[in-house]
PDB file of C-alpha atoms in Angstrom:
ATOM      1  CA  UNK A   1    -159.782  -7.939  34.733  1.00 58.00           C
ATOM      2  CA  UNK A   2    -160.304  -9.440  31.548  1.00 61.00           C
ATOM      3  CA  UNK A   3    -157.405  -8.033  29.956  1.00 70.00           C
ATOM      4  CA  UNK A   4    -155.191  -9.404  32.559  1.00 65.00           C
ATOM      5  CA  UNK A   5    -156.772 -12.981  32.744  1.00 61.00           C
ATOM      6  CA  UNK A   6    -155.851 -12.582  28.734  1.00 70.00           C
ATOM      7  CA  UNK A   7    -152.063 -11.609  29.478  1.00 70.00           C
ATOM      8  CA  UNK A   8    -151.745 -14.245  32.038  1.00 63.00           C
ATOM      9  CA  UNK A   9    -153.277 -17.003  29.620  1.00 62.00           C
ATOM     10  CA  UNK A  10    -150.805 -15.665  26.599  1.00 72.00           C
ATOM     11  CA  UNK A  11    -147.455 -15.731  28.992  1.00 69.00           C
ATOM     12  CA  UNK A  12    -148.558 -18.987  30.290  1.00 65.00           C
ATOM     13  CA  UNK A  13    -149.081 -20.764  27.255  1.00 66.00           C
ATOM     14  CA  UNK A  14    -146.050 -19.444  26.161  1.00 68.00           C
ATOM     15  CA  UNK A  15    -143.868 -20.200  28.666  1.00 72.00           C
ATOM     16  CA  UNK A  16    -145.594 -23.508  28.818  1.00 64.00           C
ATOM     17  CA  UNK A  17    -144.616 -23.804  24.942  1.00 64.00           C
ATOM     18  CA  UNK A  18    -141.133 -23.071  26.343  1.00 71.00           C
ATOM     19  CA  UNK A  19    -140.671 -25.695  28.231  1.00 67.00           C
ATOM     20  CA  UNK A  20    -142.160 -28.754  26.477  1.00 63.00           C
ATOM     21  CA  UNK A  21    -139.527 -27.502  23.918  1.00 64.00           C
ATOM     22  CA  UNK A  22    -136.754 -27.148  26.195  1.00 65.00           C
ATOM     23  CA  UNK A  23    -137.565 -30.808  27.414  1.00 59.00           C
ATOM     24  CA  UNK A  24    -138.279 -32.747  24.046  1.00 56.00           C
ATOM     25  CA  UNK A  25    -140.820 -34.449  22.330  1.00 49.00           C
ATOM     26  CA  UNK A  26    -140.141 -37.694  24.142  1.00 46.00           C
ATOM     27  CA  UNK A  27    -141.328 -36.369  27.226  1.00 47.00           C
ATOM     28  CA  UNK A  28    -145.160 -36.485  26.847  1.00 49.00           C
ATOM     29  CA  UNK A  29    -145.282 -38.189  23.416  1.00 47.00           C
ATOM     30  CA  UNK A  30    -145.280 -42.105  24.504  1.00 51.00           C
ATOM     31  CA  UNK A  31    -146.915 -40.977  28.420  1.00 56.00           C
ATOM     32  CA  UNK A  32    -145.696 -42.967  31.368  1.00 58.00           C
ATOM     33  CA  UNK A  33    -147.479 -42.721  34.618  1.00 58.00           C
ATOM     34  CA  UNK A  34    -144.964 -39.806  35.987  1.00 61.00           C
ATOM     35  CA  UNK A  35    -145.246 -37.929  32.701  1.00 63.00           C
ATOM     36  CA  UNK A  36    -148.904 -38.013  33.222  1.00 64.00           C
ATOM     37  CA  UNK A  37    -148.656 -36.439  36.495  1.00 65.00           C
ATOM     38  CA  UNK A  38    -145.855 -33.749  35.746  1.00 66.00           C
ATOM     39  CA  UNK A  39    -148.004 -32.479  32.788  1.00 66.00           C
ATOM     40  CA  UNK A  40    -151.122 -32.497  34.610  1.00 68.00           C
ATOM     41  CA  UNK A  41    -149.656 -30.520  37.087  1.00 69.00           C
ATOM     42  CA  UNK A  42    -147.656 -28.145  34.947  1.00 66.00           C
ATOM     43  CA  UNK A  43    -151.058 -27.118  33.234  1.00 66.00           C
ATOM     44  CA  UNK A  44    -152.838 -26.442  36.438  1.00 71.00           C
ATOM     45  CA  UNK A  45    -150.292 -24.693  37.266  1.00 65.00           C
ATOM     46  CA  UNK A  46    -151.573 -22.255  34.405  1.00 64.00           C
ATOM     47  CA  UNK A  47    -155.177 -22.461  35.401  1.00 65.00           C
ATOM     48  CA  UNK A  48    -155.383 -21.699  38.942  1.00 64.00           C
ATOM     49  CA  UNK A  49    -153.198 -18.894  38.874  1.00 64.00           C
ATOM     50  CA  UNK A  50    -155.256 -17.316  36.127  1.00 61.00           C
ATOM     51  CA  UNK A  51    -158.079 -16.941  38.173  1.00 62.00           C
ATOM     52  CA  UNK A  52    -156.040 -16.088  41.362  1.00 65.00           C
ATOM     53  CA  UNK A  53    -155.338 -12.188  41.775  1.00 66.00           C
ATOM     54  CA  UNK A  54    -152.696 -12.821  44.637  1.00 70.00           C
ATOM     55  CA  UNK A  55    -150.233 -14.338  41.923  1.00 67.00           C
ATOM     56  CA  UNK A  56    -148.879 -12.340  39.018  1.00 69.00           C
ATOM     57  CA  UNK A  57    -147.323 -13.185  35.288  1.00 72.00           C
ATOM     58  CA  UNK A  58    -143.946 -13.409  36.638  1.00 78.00           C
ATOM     59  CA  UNK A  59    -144.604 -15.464  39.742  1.00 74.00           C
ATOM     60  CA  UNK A  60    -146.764 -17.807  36.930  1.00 72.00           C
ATOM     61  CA  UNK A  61    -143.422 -17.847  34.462  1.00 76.00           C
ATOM     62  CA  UNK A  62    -141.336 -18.830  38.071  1.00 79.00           C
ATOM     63  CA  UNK A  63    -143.291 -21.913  38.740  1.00 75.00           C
ATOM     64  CA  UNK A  64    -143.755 -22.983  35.674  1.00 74.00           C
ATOM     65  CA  UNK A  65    -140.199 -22.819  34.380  1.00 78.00           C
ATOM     66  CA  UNK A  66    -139.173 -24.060  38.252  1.00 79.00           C
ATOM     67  CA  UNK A  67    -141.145 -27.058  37.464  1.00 74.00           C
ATOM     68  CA  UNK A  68    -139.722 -27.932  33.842  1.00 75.00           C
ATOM     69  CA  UNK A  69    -136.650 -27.601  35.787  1.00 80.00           C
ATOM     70  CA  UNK A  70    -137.496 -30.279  38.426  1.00 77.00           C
ATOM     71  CA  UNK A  71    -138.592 -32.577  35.570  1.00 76.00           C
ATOM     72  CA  UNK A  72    -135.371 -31.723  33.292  1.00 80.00           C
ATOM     73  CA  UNK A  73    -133.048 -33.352  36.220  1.00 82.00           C
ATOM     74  CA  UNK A  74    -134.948 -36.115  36.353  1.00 77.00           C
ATOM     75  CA  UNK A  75    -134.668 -37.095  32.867  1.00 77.00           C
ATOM     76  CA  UNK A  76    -131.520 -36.824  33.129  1.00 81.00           C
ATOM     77  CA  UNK A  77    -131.120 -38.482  36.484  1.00 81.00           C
ATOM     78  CA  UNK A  78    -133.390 -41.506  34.390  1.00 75.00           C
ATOM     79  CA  UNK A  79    -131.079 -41.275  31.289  1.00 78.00           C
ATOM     80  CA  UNK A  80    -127.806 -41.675  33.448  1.00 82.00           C
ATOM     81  CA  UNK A  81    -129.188 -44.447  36.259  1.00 81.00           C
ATOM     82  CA  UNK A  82    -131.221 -47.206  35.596  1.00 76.00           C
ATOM     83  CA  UNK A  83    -132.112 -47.240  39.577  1.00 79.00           C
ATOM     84  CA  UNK A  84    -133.899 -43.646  38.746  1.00 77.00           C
ATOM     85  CA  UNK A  85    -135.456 -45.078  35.718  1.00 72.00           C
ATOM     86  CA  UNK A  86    -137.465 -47.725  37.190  1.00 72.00           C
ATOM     87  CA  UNK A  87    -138.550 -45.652  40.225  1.00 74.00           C
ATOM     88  CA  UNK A  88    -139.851 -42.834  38.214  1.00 71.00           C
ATOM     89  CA  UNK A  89    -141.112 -44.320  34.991  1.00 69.00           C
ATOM     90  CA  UNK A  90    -141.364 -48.144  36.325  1.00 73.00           C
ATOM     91  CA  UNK A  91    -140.151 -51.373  33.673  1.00 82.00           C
ATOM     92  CA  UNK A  92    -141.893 -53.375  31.578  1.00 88.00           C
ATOM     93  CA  UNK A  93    -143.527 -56.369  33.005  1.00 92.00           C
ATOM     94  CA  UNK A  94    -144.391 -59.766  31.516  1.00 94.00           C
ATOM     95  CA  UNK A  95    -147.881 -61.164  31.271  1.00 95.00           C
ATOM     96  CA  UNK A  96    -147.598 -63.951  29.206  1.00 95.00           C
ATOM     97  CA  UNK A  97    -144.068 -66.729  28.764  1.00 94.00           C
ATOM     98  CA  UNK A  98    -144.187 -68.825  26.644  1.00 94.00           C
ATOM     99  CA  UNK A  99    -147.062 -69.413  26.135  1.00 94.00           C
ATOM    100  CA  UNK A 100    -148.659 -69.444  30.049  1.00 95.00           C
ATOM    101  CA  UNK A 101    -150.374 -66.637  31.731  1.00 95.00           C
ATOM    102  CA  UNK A 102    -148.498 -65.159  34.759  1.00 95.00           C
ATOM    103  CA  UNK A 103    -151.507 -64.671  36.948  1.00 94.00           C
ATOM    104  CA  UNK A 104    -149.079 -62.916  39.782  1.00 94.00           C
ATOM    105  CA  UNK A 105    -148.098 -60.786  36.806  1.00 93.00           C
ATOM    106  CA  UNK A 106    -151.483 -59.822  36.518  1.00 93.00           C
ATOM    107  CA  UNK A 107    -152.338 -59.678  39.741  1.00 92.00           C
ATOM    108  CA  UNK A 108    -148.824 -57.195  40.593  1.00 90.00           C
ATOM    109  CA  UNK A 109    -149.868 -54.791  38.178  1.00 89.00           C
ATOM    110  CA  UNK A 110    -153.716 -54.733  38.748  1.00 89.00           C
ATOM    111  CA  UNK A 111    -155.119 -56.292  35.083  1.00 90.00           C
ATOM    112  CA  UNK A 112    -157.535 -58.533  35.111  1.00 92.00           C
ATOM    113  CA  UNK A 113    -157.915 -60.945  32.040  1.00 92.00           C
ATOM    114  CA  UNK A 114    -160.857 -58.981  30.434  1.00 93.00           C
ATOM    115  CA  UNK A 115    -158.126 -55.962  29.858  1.00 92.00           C
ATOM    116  CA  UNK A 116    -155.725 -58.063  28.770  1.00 94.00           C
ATOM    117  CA  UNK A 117    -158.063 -59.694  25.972  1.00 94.00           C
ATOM    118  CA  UNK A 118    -159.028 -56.161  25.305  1.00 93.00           C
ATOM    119  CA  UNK A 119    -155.460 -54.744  24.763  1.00 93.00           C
ATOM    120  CA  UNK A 120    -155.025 -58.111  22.648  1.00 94.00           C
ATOM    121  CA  UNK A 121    -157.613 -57.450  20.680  1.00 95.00           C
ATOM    122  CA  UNK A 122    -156.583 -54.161  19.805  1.00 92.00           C
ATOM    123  CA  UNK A 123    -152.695 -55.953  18.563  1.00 92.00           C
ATOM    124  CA  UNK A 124    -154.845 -57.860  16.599  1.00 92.00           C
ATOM    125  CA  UNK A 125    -154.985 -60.609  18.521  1.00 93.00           C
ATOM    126  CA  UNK A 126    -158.556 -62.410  19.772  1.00 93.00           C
ATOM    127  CA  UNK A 127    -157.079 -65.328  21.193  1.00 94.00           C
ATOM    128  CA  UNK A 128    -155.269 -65.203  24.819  1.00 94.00           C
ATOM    129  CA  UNK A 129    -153.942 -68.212  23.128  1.00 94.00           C
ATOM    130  CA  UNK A 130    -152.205 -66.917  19.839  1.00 95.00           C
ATOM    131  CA  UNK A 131    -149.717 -65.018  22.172  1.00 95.00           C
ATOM    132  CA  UNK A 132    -145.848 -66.479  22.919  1.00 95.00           C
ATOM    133  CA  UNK A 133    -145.217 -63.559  24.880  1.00 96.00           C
ATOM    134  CA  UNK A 134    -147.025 -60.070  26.028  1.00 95.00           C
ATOM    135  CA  UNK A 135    -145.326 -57.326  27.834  1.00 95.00           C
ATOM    136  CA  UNK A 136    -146.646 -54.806  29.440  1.00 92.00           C
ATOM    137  CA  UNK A 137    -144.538 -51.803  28.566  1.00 88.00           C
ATOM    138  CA  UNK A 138    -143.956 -48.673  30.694  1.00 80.00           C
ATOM    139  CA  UNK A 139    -147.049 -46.619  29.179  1.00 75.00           C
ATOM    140  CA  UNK A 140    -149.666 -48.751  30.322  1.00 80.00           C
ATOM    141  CA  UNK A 141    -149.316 -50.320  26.602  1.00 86.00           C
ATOM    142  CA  UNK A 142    -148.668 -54.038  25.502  1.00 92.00           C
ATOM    143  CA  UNK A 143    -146.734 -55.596  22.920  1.00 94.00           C
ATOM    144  CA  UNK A 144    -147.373 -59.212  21.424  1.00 95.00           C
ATOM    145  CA  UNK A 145    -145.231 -61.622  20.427  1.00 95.00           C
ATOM    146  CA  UNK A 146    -147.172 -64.481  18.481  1.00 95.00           C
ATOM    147  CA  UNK A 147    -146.983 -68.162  18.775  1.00 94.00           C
ATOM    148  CA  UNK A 148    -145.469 -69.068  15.518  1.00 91.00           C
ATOM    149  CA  UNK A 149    -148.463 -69.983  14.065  1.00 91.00           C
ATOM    150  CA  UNK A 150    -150.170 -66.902  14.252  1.00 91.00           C
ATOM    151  CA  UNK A 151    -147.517 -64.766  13.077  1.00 88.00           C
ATOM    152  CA  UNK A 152    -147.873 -62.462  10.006  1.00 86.00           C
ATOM    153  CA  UNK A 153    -145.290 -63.604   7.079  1.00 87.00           C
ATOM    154  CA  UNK A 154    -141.959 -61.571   6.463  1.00 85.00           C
ATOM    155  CA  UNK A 155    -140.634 -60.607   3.160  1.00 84.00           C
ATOM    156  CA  UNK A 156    -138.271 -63.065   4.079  1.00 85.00           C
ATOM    157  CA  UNK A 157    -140.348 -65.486   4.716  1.00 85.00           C
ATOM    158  CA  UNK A 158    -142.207 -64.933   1.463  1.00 86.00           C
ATOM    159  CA  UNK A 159    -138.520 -64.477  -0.547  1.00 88.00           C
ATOM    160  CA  UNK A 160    -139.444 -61.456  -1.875  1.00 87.00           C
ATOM    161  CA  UNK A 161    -136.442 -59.535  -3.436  1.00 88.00           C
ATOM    162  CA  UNK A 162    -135.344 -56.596  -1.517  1.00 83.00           C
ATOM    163  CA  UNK A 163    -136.033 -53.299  -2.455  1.00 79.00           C
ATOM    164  CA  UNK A 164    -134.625 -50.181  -1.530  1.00 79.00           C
ATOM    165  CA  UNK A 165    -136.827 -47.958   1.054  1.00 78.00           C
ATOM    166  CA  UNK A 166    -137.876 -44.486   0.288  1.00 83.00           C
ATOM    167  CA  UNK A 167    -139.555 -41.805   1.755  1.00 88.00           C
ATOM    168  CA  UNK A 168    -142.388 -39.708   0.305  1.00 92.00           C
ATOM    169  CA  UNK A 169    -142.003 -36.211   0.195  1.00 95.00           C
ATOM    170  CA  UNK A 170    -145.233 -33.373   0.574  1.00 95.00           C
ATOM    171  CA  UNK A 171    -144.173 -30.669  -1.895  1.00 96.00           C
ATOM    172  CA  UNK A 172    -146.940 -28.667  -1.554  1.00 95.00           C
ATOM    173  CA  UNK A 173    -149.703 -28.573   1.429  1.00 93.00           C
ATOM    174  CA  UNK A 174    -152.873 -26.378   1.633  1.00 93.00           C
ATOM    175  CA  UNK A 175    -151.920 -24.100  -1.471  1.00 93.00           C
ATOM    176  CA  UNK A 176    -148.214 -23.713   0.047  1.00 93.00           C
ATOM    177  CA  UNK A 177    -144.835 -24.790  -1.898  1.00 94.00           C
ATOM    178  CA  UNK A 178    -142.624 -26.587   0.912  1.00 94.00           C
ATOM    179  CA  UNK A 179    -139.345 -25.655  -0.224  1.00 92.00           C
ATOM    180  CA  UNK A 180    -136.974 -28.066   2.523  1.00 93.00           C
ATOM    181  CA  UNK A 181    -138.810 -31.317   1.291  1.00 94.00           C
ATOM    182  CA  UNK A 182    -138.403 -30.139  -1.942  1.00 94.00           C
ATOM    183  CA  UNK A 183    -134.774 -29.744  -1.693  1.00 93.00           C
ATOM    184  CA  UNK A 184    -134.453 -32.741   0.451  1.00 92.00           C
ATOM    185  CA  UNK A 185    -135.961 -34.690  -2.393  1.00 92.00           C
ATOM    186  CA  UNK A 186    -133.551 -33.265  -5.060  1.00 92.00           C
ATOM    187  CA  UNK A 187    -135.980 -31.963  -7.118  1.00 94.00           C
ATOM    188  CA  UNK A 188    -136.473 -27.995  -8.304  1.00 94.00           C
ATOM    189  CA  UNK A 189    -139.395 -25.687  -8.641  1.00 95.00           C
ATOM    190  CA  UNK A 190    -138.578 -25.029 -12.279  1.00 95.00           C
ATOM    191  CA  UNK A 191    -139.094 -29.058 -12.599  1.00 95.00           C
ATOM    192  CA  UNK A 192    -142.227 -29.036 -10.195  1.00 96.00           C
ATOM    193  CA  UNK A 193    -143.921 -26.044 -12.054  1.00 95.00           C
ATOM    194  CA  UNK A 194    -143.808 -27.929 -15.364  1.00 95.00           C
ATOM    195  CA  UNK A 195    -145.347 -30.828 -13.828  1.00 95.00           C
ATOM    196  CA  UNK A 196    -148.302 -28.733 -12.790  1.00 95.00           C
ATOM    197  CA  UNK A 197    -148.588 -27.438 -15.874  1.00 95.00           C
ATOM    198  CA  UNK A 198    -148.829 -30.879 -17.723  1.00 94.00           C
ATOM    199  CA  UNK A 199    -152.115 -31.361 -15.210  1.00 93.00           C
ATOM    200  CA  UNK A 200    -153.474 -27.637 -16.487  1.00 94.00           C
ATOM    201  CA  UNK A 201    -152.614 -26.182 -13.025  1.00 94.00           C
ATOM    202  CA  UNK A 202    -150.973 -22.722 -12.925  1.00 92.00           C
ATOM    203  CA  UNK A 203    -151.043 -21.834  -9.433  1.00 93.00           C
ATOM    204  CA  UNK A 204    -149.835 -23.846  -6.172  1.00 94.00           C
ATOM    205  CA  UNK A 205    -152.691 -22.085  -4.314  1.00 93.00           C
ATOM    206  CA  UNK A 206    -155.342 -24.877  -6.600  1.00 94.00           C
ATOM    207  CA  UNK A 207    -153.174 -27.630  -5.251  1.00 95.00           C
ATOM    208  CA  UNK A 208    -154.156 -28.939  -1.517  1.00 96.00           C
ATOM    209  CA  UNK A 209    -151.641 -31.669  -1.371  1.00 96.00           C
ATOM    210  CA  UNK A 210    -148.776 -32.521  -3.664  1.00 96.00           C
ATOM    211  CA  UNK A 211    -146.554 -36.208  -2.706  1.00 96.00           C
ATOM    212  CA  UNK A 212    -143.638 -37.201  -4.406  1.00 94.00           C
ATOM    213  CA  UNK A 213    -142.096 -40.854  -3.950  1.00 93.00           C
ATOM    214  CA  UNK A 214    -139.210 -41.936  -6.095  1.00 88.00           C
ATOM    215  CA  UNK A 215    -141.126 -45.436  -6.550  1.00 85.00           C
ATOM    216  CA  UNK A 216    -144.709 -43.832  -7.482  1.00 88.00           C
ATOM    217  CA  UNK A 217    -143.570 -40.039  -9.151  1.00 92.00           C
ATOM    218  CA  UNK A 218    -145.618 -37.733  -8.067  1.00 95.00           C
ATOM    219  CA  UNK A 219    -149.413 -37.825  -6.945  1.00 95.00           C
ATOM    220  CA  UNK A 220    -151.221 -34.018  -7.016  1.00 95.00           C
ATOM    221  CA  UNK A 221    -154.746 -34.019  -4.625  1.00 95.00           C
ATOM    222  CA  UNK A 222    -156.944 -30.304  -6.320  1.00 93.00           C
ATOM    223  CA  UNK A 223    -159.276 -29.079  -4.087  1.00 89.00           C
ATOM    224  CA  UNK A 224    -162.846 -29.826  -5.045  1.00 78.00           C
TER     225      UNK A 224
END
């Protein structure tokens, strides 16, 4: 019994794996109200049929990749029409224009005005006031745009000279020599090693994190 509960759990987390790779990390990384439910049901999918003896592995990998299926042609149905995209994952609604609540807004999409300071508060904004504009996006998430007043400053703003934008690379993580960021950075282990050295460090395994930025060289955390 055990051992088959065990197989079951393995082929369904696998196959569950699967899936959420076969439809991308968009899918449940910013969650709308339909991705909620498609997950949700996806995993219990898993857990019932664990505990059900009438259903087997493959009857488990069926549904499951059935289901990814379902959900794969309606992304694409939402990528292709915007009719699909609004029914299934809804459209951003505003709550505040110009500077004036929308109370049927509000009232249409069931927030009252302590959530709405709450969700403020958390853009950094404690002030119903401070906002020019607040949409509520398609996640159940808001986005401010401030009055002009209570803006933050832009580089611009401040005339600050441009600079060019890099990324930081992690050359090494938990002991471990990444060799694609280290590449990626144009850099070689011959030129990393003699850093190391320079800091008395002859092994990458005494290194737990390793950053390189073309702005700030290259920071090296030892474990303790």
């Amino acid at each position: 019994m055990y051992l088959d509960i065990a197989m079951e759990l393995t082929v369904g987390f696998f196959t569950l794996l699967l899936v959420l790779k076969f439809l991308g990390k968009i899918q449940f990384s910013q969650i709308t109200p339909f991705d909620f439910i498609t997950g949700l049901v996806m995993g219990n999918f898993v857990g019932d049929a664990v505990f059900d003896d009438k259903i087997d592995i493959t009857e488990i990998v069926f549904t499951i990749v059935f289901w990814g299926l379902l959900i794969y042609c309606v992304e694409k149905l939402t990528q292709k029409f915007i009719v699909f995209r609004i029914w299934f994952e809804g459209e951003p609604a505003l709550l505040i224009k110009n500077g004036e609540i929308l109370y049927n807004s509000l009232k249409k999409n069931h927030i009252d005005l302590n959530q709405l300071q709450q969700q403020m508060r958390k853009q950094g904004y404690f002030s119903i006031y401070e906002a020019e504009y607040v949409i509520l996006e398609r996640d159940g998430q808001i986005s401010v745009s401030p009055k002009h007043d209570y803006g933050a400053p832009t580089k611009k703003d401040l005339n600050i000279p441009k600079k060019q934008v890099s990324l930081p690379f992690a050359l090494i993580m938990d002991g471990k020599l990444i060799s694609g960021n280290l590449m990626e950075a144009g850099l070689t282990e011959e030129w990393l090693k003699e850093q190391l050295t320079n800091k008395n460090i002859s092994d990458y395994k005494e290194v737990l994190y390793a950053e390189w930025h073309e702005n700030n060289g290259l920071k090296i955390s030892e474990y303790n």
